[in-house]
Coordinates of C-alpha atoms in Angstrom, one line a residue:
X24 CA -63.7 54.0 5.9
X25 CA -63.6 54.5 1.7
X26 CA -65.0 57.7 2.2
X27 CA -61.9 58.5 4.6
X28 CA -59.4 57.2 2.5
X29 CA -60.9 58.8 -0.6
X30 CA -60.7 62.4 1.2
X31 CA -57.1 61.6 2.4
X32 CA -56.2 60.4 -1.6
X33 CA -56.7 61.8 -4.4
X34 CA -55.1 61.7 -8.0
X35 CA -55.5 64.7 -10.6
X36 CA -56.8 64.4 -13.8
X37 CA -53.9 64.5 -15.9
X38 CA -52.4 61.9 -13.8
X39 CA -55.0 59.8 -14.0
X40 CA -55.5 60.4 -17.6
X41 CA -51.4 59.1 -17.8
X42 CA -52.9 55.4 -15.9
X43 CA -55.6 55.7 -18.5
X44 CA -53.1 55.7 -21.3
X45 CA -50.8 52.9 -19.9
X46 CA -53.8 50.8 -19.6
X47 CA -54.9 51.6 -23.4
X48 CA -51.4 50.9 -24.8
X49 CA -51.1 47.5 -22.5
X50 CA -54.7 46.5 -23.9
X51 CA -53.4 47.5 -27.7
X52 CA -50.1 45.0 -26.8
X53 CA -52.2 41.8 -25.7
X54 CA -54.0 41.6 -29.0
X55 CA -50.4 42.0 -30.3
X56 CA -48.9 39.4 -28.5
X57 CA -51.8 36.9 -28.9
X58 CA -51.5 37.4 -32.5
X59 CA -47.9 36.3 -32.5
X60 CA -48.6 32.9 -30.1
X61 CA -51.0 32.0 -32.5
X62 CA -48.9 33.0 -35.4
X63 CA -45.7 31.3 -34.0
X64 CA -48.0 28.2 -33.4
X65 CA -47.1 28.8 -29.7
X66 CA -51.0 28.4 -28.7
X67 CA -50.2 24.8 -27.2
X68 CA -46.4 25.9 -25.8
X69 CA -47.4 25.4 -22.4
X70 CA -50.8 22.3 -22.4
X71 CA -51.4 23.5 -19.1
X72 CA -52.9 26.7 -17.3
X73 CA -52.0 28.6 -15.5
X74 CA -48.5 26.9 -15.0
X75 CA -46.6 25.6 -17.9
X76 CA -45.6 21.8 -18.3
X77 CA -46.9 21.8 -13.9
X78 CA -44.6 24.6 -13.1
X79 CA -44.1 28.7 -12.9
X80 CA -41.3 28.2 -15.0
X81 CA -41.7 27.3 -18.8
X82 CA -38.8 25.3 -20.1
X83 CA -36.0 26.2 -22.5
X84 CA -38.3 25.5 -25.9
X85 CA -39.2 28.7 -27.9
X86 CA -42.9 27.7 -28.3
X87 CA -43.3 27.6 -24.2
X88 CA -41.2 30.2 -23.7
X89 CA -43.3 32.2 -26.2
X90 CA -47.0 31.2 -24.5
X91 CA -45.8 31.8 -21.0
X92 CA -44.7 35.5 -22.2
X93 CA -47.8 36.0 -23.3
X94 CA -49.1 35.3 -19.8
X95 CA -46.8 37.3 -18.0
X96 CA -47.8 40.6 -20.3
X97 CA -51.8 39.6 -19.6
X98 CA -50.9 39.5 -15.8
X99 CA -49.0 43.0 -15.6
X100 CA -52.0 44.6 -18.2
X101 CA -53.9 43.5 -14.9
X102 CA -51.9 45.6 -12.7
X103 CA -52.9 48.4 -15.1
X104 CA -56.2 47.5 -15.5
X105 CA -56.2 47.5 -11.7
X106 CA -55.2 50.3 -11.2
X107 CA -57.2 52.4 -13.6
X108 CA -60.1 51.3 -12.3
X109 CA -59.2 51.6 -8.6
X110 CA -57.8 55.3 -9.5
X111 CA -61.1 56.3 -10.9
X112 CA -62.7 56.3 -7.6
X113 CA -60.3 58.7 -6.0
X114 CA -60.2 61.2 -9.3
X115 CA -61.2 64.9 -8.5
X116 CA -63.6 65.8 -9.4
X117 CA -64.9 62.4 -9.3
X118 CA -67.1 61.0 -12.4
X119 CA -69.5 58.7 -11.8
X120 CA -69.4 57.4 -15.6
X121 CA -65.4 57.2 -15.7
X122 CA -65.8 54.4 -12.9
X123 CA -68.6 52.5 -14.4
X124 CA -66.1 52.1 -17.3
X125 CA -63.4 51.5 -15.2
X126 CA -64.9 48.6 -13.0
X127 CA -65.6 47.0 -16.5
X128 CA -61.7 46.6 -17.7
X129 CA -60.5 43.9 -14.9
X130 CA -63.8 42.0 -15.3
X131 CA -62.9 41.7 -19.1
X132 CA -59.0 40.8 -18.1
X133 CA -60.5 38.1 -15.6
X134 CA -62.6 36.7 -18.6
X135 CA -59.6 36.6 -21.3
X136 CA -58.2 34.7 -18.2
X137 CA -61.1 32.2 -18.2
X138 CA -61.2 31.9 -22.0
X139 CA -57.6 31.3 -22.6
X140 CA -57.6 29.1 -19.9
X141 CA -60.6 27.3 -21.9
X142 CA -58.5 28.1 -25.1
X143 CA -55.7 25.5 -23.7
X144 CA -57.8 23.1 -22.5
X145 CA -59.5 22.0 -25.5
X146 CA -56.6 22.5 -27.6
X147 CA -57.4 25.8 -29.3
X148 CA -60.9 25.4 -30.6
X149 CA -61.2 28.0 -33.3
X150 CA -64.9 28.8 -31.7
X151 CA -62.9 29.9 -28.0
X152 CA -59.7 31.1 -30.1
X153 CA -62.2 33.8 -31.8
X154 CA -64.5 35.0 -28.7
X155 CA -60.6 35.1 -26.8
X156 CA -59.6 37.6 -29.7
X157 CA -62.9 39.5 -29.7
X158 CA -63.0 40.0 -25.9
X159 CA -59.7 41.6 -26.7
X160 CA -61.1 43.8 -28.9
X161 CA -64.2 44.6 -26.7
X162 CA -61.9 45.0 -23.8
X163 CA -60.0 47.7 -26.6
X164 CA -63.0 49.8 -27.0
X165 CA -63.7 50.1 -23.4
X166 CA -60.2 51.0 -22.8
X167 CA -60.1 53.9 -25.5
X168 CA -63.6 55.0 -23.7
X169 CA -62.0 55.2 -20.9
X170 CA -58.8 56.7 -22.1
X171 CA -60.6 59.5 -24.3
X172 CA -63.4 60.6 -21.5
X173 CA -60.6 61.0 -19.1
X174 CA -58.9 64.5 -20.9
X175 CA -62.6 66.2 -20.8
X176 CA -64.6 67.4 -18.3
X177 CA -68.2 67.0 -19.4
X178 CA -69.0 70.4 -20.4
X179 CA -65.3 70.8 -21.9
X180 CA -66.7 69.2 -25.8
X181 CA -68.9 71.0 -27.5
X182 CA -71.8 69.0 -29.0
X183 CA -71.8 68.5 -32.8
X184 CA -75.2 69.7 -34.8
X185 CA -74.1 67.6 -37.7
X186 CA -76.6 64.2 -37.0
X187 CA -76.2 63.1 -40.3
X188 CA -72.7 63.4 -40.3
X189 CA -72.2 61.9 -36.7
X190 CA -74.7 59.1 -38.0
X191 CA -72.7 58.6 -40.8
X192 CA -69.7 58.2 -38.5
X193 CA -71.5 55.8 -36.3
X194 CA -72.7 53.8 -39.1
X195 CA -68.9 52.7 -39.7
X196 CA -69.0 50.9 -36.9
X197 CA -70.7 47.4 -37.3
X198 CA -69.1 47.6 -40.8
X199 CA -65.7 47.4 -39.1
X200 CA -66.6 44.8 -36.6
X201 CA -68.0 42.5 -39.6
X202 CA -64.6 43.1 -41.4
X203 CA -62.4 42.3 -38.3
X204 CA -64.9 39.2 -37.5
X205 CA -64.1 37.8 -40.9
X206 CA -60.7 38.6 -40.4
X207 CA -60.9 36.0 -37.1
X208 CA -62.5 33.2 -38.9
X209 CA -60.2 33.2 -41.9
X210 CA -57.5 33.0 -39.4
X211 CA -59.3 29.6 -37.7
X212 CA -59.6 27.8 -41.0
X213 CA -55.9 28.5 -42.6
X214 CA -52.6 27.8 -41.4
X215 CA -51.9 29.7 -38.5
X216 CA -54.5 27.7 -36.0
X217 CA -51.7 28.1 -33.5
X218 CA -50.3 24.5 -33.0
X219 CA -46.4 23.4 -33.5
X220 CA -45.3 20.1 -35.3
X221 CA -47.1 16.9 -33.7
X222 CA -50.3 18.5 -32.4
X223 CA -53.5 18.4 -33.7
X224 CA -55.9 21.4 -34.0
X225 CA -59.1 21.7 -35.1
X226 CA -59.7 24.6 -38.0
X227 CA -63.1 25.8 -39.6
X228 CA -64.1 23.4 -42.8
X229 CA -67.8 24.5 -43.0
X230 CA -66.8 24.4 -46.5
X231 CA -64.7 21.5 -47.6
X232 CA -61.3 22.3 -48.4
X233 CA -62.1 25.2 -49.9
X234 CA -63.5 27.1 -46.6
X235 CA -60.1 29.1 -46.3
X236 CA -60.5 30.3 -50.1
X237 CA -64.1 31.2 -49.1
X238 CA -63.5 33.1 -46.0
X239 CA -60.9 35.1 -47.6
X240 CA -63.3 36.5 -50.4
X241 CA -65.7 37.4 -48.2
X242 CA -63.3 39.3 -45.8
X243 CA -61.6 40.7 -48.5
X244 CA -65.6 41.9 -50.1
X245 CA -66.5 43.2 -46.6
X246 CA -62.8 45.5 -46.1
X247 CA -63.9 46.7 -49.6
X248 CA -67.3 47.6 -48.0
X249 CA -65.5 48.9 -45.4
X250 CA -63.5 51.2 -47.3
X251 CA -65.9 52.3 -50.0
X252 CA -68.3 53.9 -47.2
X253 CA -65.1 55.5 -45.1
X254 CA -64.4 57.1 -48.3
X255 CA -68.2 57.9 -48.4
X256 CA -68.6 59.7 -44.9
X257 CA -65.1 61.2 -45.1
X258 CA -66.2 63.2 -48.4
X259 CA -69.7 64.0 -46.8
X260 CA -67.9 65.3 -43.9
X261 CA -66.7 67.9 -46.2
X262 CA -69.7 69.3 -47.4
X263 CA -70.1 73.1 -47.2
X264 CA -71.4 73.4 -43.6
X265 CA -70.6 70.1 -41.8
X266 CA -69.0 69.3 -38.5
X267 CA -65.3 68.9 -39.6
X268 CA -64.1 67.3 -36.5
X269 CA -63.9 63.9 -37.3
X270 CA -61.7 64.1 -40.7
X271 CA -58.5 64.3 -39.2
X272 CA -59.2 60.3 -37.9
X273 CA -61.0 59.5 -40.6
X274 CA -58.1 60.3 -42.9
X275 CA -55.9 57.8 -40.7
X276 CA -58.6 55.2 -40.9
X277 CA -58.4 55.4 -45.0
X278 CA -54.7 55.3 -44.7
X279 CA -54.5 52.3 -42.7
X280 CA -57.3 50.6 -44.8
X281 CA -55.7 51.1 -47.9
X282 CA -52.0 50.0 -46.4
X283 CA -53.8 47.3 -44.6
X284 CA -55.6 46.1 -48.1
X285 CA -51.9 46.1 -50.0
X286 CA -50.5 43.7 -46.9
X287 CA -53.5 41.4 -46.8
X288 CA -53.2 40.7 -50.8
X289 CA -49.1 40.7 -50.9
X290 CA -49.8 37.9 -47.6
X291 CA -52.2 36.0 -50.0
X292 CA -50.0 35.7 -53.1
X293 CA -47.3 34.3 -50.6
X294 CA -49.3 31.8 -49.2
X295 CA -49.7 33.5 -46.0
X296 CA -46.4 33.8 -44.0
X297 CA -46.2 34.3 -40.2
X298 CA -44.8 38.1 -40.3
X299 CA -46.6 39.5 -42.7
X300 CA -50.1 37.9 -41.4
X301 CA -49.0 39.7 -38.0
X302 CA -48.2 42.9 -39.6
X303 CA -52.0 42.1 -40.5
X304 CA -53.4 41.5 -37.7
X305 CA -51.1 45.2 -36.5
X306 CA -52.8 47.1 -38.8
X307 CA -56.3 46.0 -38.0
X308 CA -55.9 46.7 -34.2
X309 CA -54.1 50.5 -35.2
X310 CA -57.5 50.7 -37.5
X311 CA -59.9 49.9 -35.0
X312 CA -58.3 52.6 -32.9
X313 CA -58.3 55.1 -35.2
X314 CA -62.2 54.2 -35.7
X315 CA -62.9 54.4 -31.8
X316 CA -61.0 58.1 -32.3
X317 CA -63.1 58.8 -35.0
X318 CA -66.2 58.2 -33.3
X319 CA -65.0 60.0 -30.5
X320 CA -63.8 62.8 -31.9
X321 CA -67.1 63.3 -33.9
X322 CA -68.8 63.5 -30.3
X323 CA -72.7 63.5 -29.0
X324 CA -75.1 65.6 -30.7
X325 CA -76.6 68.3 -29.3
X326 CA -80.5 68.1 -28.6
X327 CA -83.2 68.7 -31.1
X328 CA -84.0 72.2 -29.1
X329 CA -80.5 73.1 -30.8
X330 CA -79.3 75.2 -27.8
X331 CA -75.4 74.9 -27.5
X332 CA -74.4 72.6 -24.4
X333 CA -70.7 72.9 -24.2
X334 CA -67.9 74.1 -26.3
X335 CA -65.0 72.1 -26.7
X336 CA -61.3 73.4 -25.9
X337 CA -59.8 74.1 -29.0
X338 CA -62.7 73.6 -31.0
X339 CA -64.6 76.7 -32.0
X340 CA -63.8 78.1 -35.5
X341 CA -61.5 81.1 -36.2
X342 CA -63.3 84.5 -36.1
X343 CA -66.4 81.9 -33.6
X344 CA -67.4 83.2 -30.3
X345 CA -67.9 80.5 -27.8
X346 CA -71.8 81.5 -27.9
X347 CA -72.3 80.7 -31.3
X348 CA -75.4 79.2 -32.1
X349 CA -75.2 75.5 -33.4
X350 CA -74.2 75.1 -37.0
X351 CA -72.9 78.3 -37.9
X352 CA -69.5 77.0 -39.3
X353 CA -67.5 73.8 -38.9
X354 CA -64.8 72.8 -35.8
X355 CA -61.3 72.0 -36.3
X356 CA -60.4 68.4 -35.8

């Protein structure tokens, strides 16, 4: 019967690549709009899950009104989850690997469901608050796999012979996690735990009352980190002969690091206020993405044998024939 249907359906692949990109930008809004419950100190707005105060409704109080928002946007990203992972089975040509990817999204939007059901329960525990916020972000980089491998065919990229500079790339990568997990914990131990007036939250004080203070420096030691070695790979990536590809998203990555740098020590110096903590919070998602591109753009390597595999569209130098062997010159971003 699915094999029926399948043969009587079927969905292009720049249509599908347009589900792909709903479902990427509805991903990108959740983390937004979590960020601003918390933020708002809307994270208790409705004490109960899924309904709010025992019914669909919420009542006429900003904080509920806020929290239950939030839920209605995590319900339609479902819908778009849904559906790009239901439309990935009826894509021609059909690829196996865009499905695999695709089955993952709703499983990750059922488990946000669980956690910030979990979340409300035991009154925002910073421990649940964090894994809700970085299944958010893991649920982000499937999404942008999904959303990328979608405009190619397989043998539409052509493999990079740069390893060093794909490595280098790559390497970016935990650095950026450990920068964003920081970023989470400070957020659990200042003021923005999520709770309004009369509640009580608990907040990370593995170090006295100076934890906040303490997460802060590290973050802020880790982003330096972070934007010491972007700067590193992005000049590498210049070198006479390297795979250029990649510099184009790189350069948005340092731009966003250094803006996102100015805000976190301008939110510091005034004590952390709600906006400018959430323009934050903005700028790390946008600079995650702009990683995830990165990587993506820097593509697989080609194998050891060196024969070419695929040429990207686009992507072989001026004056370059398509059969070029590997490493003569450098593609265009």
């Amino acid at each position: 019967m699915f094999a029926s249907l399948r043969n009587r359906f079927e969905i292009s692949p720049h249509r599908y690549a347009q589900v792909t990109t709903v479902a990427l930008f509805g991903l990108a809004l959740i983390v937004l709009t979590g960020a601003a419950v918390r933020l708002t100190d809307s994270g208790l707005g409705c004490p109960n899950w899924p309904k709010c105060y025992g019914g669909p409704v919420p009542p006429l109080e900003t904080h509920a009104v806020i929290e239950m928002s939030n839920r209605i946007v995590t319900a339609l990203l479902g819908i778009a989850v849904i559906a790009a992972c239901g439309l990935s089975f009826f894509r021609r040509p059909f690829r196996r690997h865009l499905a695999w990817i695709g089955v993952l999204l709703p499983l990750g939007v059922v488990g946000q469901a669980i956690l910030g059901a979990l979340v409300v329960k035991y009154d925002l525990r910073p421990e649940l608050v964090m894994g809700h916020f970085i299944l958010s972000m893991m649920l982000l980089d499937a999404g942008f796999a999904l959303f990328w491998c979608s405009r190619y065919e397989p043998w539409e990229r052509r493999r990079s012979w740069d390893r060093k500079g794909v490595w280098a790339v790559r390497a970016l990568v935990p650095l950026g996690q450990l920068t964003i997990l920081a970023g989470t914990i400070a957020t659990g131990s200042g003021p923005h735990a999520g709770e309004f007036e009369g509640q009580f939250v608990q907040r990370f004080t593995f170090m006295g009352s100076d934890t906040l203070e303490w997460v802060v420096q590290r973050h802020a030691a880790l982003a330096a980190i972070y934007g010491v070695a972007a700067i590193g790979v992005w000049l590498y990536l210049r070198r006479p002969g390297g795979d250029r590809r990649a510099l184009k998203p790189l350069t948005v990555v340092l731009i966003l690091l250094a803006v996102q740098g100015l805000v976190g020590y301008v939110q510091w110096e005034l004590e952390l206020p709600t906006e400018i903590v959430w323009v934050h919070v903005a700028l790390a998602t946008c600079n995650w993405l702009a990683m995830l591109w990165t990587i993506a753009a820097a593509g697989r390597l080609e194998p050891r044998t060196g024969t070419p595999v695929a040429v990207e569209r686009g992507d072989t130098p001026s004056g370059e024939s398509a059969s070029a062997p590997a490493g003569a010159g450098a593609g265009t971003a």
